[in-house]
mmCIF file with all atom_site columns, C-alpha atoms in Angstrom:
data_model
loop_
_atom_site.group_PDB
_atom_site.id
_atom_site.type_symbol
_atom_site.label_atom_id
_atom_site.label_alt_id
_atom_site.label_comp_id
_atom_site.label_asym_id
_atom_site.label_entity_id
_atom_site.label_seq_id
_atom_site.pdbx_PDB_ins_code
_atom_site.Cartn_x
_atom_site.Cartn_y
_atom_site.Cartn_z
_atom_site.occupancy
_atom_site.B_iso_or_equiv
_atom_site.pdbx_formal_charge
_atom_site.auth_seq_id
_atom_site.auth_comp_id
_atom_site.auth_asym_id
_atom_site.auth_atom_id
_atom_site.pdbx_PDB_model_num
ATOM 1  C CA . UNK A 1 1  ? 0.000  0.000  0.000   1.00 59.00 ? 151 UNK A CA 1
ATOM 2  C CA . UNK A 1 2  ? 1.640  3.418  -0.989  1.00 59.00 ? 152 UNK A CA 1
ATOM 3  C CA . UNK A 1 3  ? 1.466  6.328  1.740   1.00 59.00 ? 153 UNK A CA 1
ATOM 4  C CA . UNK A 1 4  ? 0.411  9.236  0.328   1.00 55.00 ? 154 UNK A CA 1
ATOM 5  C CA . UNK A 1 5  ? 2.996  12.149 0.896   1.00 57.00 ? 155 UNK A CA 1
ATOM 6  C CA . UNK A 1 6  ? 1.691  15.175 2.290   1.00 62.00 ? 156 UNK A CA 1
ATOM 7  C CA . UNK A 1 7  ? 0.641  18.346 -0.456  1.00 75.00 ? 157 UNK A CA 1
ATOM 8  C CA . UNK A 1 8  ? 3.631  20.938 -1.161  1.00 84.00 ? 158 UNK A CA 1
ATOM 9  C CA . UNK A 1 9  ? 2.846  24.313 -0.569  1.00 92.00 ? 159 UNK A CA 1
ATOM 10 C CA . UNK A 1 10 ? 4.309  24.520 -4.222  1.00 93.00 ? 160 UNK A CA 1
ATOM 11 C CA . UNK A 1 11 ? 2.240  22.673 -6.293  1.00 89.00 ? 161 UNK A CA 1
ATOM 12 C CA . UNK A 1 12 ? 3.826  20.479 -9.409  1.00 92.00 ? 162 UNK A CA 1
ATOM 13 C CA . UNK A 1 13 ? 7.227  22.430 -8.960  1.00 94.00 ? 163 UNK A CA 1
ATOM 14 C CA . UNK A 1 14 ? 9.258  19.467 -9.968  1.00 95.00 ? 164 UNK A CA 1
ATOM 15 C CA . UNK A 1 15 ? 11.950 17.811 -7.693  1.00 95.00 ? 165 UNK A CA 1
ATOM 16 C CA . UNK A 1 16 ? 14.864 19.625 -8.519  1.00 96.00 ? 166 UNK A CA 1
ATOM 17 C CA . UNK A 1 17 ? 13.498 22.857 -8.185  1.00 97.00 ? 167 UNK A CA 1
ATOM 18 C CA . UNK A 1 18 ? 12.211 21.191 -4.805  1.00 96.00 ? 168 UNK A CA 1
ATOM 19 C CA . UNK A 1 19 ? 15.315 20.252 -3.732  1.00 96.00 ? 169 UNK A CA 1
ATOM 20 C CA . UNK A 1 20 ? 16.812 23.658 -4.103  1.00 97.00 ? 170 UNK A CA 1
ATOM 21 C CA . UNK A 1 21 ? 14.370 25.378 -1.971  1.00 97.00 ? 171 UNK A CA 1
ATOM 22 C CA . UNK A 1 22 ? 14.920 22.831 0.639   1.00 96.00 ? 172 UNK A CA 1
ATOM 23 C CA . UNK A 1 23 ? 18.461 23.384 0.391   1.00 97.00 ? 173 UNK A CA 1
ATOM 24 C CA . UNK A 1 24 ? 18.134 27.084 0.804   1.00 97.00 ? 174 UNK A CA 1
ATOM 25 C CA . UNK A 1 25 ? 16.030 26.075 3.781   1.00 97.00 ? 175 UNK A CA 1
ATOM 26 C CA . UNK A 1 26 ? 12.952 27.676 2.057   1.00 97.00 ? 176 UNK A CA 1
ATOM 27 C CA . UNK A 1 27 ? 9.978  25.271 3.492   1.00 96.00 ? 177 UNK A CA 1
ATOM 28 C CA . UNK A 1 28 ? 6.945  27.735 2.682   1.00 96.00 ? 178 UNK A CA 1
ATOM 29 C CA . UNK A 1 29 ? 5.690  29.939 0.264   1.00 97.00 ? 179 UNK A CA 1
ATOM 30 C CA . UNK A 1 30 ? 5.905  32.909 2.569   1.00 97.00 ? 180 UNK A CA 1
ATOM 31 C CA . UNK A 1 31 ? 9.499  32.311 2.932   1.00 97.00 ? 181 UNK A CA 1
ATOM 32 C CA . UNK A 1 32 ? 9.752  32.011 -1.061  1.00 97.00 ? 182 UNK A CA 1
ATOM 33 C CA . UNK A 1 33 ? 8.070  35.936 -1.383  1.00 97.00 ? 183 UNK A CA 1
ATOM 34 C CA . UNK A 1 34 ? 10.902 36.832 0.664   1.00 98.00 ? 184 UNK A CA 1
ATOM 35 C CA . UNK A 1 35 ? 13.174 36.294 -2.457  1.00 98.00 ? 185 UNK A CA 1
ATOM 36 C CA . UNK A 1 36 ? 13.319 38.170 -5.627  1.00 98.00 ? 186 UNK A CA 1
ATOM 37 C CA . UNK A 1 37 ? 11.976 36.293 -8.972  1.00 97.00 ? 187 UNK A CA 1
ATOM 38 C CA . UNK A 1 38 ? 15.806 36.569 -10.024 1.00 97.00 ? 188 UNK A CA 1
ATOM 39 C CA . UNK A 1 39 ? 16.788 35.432 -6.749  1.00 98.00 ? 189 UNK A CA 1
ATOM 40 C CA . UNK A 1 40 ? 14.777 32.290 -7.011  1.00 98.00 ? 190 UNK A CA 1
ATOM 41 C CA . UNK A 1 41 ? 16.092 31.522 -10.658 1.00 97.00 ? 191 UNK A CA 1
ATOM 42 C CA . UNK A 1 42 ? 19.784 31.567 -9.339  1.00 97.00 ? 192 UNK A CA 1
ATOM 43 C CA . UNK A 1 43 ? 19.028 28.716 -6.820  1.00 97.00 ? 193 UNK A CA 1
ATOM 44 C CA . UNK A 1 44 ? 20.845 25.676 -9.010  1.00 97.00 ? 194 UNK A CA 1
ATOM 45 C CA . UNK A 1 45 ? 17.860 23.337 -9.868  1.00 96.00 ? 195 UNK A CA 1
ATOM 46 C CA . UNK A 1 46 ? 15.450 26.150 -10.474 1.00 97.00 ? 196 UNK A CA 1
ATOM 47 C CA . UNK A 1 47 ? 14.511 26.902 -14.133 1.00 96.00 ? 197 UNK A CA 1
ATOM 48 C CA . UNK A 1 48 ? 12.121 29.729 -15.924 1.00 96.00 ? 198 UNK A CA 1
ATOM 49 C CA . UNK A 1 49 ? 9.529  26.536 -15.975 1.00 96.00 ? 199 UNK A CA 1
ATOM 50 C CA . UNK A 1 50 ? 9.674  26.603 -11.881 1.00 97.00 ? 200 UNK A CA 1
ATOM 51 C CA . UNK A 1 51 ? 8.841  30.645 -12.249 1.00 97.00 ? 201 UNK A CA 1
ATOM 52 C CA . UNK A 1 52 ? 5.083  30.877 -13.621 1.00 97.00 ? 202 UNK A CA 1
ATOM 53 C CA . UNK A 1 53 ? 4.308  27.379 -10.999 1.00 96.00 ? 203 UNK A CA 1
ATOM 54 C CA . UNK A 1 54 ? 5.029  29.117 -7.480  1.00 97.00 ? 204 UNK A CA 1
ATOM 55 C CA . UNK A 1 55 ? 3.502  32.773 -9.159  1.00 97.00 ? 205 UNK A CA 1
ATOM 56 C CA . UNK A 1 56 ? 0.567  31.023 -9.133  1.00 96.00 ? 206 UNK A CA 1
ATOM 57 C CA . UNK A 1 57 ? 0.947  29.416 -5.449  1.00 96.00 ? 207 UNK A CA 1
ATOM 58 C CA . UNK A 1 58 ? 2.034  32.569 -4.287  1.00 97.00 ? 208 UNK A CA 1
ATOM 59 C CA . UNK A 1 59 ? -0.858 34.408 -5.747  1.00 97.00 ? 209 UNK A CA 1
ATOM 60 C CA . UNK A 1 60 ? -3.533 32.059 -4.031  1.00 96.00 ? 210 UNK A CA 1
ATOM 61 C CA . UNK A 1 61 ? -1.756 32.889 -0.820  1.00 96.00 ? 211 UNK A CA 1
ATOM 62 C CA . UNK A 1 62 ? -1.997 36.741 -1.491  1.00 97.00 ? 212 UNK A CA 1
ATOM 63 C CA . UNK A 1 63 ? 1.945  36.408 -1.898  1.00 98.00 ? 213 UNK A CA 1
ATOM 64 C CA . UNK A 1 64 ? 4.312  37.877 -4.602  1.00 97.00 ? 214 UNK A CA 1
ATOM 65 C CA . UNK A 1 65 ? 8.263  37.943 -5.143  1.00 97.00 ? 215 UNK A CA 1
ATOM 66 C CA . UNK A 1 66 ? 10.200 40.433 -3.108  1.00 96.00 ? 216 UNK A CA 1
ATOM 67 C CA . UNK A 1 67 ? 10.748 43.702 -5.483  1.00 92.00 ? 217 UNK A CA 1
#
């Protein structure tokens, strides 16, 4: 029987890009918004695909990139 894992707080952002933020010791999308969109991109494992993903995330939240 498989155990179900519990839901990311960002979405189908794939592993790598999942990695990275764990790595970085992000573990929540409020901690993401306090990075800037080119910020985020510069973590290794992160790619432009990862970018439009935790927008939407964040945008559910109320939550945006820092400027």
């Amino acid at each position: 029987m498989k155990t179900e894992e519990p839901a990311s707080p960002f979405g189908k952002l794939g592993n790598p890009a999942r990695r990275a933020l764990a790595n970085a010791g992000i573990t929540s999308l409020l901690e993401l918004s306090k990075l800037t969109e080119r910020e985020f991109l510069h973590l290794h494992g992160v790619g432009k695909s990862s970018v439009p993903i935790v927008k939407e995330k964040m945008k559910e939240e109320g939550l945006g990139f820092k400027e």
